[in-house]
mmCIF file of N, CA, C and O in Angstrom:
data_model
loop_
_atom_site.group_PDB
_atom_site.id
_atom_site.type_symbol
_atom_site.label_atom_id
_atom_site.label_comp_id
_atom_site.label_asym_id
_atom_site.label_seq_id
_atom_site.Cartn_x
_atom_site.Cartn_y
_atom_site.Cartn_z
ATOM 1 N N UNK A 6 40.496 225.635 -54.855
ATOM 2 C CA UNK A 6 40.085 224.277 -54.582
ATOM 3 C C UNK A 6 39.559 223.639 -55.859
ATOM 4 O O UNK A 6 40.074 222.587 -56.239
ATOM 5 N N UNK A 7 38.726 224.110 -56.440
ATOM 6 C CA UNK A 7 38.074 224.204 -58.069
ATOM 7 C C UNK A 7 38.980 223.577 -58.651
ATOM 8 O O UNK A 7 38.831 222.537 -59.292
ATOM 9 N N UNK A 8 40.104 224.238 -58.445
ATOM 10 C CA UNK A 8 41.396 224.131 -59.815
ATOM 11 C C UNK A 8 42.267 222.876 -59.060
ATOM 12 O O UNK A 8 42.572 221.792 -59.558
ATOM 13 N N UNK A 9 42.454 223.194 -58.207
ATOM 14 C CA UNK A 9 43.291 221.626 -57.772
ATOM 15 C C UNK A 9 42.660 220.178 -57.871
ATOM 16 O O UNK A 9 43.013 219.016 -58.068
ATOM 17 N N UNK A 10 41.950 220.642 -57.715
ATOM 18 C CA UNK A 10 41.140 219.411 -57.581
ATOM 19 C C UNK A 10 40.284 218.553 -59.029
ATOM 20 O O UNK A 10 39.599 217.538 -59.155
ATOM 21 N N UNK A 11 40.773 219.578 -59.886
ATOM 22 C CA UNK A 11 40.368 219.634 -61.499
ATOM 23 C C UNK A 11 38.953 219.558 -61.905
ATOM 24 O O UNK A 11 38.667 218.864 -62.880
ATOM 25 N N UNK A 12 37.953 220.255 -61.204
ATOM 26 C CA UNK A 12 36.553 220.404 -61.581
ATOM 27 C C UNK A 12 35.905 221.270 -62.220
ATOM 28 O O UNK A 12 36.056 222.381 -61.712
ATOM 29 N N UNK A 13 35.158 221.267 -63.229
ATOM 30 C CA UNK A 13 34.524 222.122 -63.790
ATOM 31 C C UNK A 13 33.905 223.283 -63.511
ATOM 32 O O UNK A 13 33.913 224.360 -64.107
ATOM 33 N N UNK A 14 33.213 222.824 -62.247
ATOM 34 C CA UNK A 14 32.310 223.529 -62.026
ATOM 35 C C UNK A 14 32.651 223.696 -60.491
ATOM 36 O O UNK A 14 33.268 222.731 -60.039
ATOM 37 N N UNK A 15 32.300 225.033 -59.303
ATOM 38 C CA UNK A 15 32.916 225.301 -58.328
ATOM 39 C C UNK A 15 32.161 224.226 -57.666
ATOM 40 O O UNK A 15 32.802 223.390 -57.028
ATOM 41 N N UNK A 16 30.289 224.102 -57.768
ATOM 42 C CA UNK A 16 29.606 223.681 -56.937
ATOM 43 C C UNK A 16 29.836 221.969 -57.040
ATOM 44 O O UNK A 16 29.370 221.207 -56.193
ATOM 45 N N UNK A 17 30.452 221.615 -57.952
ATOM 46 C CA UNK A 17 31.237 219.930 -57.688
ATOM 47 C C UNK A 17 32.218 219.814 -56.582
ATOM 48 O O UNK A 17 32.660 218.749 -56.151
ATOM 49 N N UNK A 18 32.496 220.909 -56.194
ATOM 50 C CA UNK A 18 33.644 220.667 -54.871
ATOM 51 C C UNK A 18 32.489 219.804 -53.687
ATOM 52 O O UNK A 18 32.602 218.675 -53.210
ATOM 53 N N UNK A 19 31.279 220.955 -53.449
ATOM 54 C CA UNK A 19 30.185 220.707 -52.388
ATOM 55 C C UNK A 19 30.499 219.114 -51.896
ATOM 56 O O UNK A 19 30.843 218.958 -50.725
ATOM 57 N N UNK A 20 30.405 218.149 -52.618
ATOM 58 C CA UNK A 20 30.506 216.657 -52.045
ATOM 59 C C UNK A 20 31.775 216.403 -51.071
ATOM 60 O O UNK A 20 31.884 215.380 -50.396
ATOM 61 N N UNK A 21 32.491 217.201 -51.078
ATOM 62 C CA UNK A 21 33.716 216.893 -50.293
ATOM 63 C C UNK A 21 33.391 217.952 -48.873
ATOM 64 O O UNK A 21 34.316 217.973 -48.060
ATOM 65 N N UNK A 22 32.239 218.760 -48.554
ATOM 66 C CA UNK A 22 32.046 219.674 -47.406
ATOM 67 C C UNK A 22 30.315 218.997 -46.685
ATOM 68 O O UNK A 22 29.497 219.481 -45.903
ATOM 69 N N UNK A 23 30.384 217.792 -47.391
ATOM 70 C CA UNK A 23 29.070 217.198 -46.850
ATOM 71 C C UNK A 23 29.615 215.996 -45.663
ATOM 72 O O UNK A 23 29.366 214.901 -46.167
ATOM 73 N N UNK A 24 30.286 215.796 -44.231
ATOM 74 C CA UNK A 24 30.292 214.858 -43.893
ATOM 75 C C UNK A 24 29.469 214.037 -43.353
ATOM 76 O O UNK A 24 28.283 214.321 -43.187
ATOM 77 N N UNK A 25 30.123 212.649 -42.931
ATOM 78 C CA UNK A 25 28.546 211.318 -42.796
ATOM 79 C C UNK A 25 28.681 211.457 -41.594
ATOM 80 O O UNK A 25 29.759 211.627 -41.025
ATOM 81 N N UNK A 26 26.894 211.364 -40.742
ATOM 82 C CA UNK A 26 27.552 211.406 -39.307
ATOM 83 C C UNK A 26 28.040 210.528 -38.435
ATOM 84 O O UNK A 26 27.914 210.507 -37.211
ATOM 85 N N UNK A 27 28.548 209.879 -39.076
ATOM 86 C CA UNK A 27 29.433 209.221 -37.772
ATOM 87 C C UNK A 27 30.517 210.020 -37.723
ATOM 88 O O UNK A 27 30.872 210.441 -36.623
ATOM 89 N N UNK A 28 31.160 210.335 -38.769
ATOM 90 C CA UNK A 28 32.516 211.630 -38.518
ATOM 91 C C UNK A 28 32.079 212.971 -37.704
ATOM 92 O O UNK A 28 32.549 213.242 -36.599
ATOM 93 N N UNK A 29 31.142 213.758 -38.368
ATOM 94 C CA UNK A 29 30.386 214.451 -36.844
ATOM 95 C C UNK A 29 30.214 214.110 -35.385
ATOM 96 O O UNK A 29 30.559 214.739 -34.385
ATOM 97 N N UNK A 30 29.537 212.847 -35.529
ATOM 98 C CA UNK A 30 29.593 212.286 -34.088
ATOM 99 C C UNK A 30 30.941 211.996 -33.420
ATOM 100 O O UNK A 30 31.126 212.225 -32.225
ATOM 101 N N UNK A 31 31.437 211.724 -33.849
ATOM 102 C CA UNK A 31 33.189 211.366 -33.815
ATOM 103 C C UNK A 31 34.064 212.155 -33.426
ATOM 104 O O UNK A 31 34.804 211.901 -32.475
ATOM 105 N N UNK A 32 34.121 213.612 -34.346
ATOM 106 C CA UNK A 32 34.168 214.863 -34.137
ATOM 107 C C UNK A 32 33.965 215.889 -32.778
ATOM 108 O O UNK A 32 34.729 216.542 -32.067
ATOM 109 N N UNK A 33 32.310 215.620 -32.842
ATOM 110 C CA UNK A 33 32.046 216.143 -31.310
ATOM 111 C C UNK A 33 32.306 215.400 -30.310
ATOM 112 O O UNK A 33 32.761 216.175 -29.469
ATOM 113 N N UNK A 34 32.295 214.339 -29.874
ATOM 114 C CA UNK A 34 32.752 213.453 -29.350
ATOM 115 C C UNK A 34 34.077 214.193 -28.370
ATOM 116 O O UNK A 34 34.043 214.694 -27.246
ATOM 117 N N UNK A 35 35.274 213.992 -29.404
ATOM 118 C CA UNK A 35 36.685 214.426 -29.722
ATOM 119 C C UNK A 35 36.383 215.179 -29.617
ATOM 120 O O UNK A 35 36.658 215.019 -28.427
ATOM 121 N N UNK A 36 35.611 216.974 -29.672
ATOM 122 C CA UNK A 36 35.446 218.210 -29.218
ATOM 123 C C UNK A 36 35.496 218.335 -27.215
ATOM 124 O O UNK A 36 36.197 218.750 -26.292
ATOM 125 N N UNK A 37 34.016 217.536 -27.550
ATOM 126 C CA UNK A 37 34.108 217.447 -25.789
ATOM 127 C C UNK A 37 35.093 216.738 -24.935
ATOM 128 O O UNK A 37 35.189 217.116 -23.767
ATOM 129 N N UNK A 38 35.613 216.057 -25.228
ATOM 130 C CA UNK A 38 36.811 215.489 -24.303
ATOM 131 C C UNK A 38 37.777 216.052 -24.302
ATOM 132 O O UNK A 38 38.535 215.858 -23.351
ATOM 133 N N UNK A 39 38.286 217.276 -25.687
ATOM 134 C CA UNK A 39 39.229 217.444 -24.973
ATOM 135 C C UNK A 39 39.084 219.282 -24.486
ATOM 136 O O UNK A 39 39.960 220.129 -24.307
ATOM 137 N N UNK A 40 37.430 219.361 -24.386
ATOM 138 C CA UNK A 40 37.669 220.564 -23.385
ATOM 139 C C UNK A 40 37.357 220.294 -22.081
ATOM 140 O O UNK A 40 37.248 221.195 -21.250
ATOM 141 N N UNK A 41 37.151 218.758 -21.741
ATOM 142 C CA UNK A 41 37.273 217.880 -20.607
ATOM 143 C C UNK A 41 38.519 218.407 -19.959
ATOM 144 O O UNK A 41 38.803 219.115 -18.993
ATOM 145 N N UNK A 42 39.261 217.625 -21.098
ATOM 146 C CA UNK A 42 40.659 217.880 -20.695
ATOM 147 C C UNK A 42 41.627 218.618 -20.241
ATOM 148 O O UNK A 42 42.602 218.400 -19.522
ATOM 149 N N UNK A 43 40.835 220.321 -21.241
ATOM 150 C CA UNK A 43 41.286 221.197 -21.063
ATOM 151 C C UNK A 43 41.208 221.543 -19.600
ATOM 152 O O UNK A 43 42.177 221.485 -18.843
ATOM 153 N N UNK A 44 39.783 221.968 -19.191
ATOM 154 C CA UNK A 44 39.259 221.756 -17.548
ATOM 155 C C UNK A 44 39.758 221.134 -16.231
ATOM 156 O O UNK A 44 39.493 221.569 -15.111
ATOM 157 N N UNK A 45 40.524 220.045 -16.518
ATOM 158 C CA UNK A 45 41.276 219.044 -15.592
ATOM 159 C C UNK A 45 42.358 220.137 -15.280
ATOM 160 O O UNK A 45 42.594 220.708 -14.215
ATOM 161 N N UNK A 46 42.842 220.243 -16.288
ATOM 162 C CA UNK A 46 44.558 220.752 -15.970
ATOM 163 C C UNK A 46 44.323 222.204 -15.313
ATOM 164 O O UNK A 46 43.626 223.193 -15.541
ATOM 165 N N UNK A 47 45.434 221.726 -14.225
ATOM 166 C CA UNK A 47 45.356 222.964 -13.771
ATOM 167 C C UNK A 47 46.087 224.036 -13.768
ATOM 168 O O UNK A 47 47.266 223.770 -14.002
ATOM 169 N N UNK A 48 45.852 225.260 -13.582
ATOM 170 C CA UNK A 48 46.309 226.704 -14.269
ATOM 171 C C UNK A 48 47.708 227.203 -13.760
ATOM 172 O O UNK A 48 48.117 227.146 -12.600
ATOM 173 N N UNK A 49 48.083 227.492 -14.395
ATOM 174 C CA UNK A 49 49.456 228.229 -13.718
ATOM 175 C C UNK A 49 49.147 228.884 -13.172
ATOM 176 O O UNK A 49 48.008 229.292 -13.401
ATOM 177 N N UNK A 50 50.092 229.618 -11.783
ATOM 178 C CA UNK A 50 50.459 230.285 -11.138
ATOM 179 C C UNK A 50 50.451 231.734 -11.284
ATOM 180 O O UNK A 50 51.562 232.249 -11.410
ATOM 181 N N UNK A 51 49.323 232.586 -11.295
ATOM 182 C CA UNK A 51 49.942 233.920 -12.001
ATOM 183 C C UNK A 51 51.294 234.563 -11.733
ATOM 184 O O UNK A 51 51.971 234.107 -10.811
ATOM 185 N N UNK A 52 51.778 235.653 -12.508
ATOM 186 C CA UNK A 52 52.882 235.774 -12.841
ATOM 187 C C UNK A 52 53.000 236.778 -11.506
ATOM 188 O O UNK A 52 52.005 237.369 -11.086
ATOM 189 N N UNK A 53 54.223 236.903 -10.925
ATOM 190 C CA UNK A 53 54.290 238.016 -9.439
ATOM 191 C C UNK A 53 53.708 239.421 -9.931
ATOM 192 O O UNK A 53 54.046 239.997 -10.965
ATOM 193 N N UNK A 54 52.829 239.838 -9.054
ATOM 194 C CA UNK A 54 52.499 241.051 -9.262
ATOM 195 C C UNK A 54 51.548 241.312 -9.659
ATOM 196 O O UNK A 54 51.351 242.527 -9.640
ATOM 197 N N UNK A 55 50.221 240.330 -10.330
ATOM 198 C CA UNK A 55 49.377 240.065 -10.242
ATOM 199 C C UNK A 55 48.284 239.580 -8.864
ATOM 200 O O UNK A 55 48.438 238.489 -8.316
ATOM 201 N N UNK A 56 47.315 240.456 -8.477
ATOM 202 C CA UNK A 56 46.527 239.829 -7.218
ATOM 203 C C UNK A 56 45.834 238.602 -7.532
ATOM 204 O O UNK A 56 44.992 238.842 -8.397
ATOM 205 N N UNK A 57 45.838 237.449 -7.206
ATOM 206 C CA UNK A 57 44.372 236.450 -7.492
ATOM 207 C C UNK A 57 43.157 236.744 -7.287
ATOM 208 O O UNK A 57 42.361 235.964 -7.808
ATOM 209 N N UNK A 58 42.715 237.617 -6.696
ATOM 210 C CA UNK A 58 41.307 237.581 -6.648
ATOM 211 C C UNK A 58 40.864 238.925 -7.850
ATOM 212 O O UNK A 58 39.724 238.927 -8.315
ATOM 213 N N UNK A 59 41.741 239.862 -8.207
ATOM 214 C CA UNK A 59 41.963 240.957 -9.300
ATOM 215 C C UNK A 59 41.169 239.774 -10.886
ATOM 216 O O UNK A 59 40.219 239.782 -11.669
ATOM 217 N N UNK A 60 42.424 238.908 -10.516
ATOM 218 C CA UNK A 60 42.691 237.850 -12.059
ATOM 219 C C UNK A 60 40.769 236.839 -11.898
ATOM 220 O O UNK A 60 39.946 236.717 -12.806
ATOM 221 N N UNK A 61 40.695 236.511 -10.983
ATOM 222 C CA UNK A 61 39.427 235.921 -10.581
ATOM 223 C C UNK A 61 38.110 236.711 -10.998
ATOM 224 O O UNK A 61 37.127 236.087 -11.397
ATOM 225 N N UNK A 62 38.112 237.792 -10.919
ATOM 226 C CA UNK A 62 37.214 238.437 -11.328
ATOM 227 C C UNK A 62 37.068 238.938 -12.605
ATOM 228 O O UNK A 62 35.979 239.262 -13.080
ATOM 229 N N UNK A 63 38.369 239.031 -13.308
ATOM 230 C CA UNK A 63 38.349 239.340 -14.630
ATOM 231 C C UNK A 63 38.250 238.128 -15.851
ATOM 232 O O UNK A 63 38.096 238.487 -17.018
ATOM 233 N N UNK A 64 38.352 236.644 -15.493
ATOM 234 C CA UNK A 64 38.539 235.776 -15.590
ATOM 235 C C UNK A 64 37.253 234.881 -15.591
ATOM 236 O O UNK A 64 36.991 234.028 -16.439
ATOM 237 N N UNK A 65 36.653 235.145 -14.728
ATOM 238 C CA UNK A 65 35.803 234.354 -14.145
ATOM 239 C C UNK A 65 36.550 233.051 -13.149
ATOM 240 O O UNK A 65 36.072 231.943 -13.391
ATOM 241 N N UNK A 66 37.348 233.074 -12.373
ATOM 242 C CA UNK A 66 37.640 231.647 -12.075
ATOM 243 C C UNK A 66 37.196 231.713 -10.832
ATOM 244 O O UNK A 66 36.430 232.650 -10.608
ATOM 245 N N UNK A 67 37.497 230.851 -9.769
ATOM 246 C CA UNK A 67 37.618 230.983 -8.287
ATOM 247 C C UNK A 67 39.008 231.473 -7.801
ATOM 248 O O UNK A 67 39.951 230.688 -7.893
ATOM 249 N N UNK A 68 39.221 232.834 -7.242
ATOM 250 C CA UNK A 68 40.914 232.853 -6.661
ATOM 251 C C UNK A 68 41.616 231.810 -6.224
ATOM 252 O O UNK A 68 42.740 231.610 -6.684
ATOM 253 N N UNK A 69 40.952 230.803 -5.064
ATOM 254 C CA UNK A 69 42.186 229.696 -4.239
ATOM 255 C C UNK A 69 41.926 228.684 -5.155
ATOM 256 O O UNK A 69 43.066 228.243 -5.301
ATOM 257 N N UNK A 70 40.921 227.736 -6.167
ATOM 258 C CA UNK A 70 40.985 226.708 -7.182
ATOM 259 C C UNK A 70 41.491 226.989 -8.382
ATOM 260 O O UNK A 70 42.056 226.194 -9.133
ATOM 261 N N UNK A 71 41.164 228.819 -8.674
ATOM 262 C CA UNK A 71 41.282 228.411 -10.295
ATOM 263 C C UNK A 71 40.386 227.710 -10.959
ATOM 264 O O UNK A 71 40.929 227.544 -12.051
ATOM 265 N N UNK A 72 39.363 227.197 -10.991
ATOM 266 C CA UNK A 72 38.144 226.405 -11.070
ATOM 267 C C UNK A 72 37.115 227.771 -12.082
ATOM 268 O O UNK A 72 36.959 228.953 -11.778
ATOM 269 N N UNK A 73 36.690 227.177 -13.043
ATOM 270 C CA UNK A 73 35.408 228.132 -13.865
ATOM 271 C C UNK A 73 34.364 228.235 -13.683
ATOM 272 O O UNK A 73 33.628 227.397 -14.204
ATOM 273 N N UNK A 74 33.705 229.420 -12.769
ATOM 274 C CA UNK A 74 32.856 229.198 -12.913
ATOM 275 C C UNK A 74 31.363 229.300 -14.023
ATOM 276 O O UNK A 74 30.315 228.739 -13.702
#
């Protein structure tokens, strides 16, 4: 990074790993929505031969929702 970026010194990179927070806020923001998102959708079908309530317990979900608890 040092070298691409053509700096002398390594610790001149540092200004580019400091962000302002509104990009943090922004960031998390955009973190939580999309494990919102993730949460909404719902799970496939396990594959035949698998029990649901086996997968539920190893999982943590609910067997008949699929739901986390």
């Amino acid at each position: 990074m040092q070298w691409v970026l053509g700096h002398a010194h390594l610790t001149t990179t540092e200004i580019y790993t400091a962000p302002a927070p509104d990009e943090v806020i922004t960031q998390v923001l955009a973190h939580h929505e999309r494990q919102r998102a993730q949460q909404a959708k719902p799970l496939a079908p396990p594959t035949p031969g698998y029990r649901p309530e086996v997968l539920a317990v190893l999982f943590g979900t609910s067997a008949a929702s699929g739901e986390n608890r």
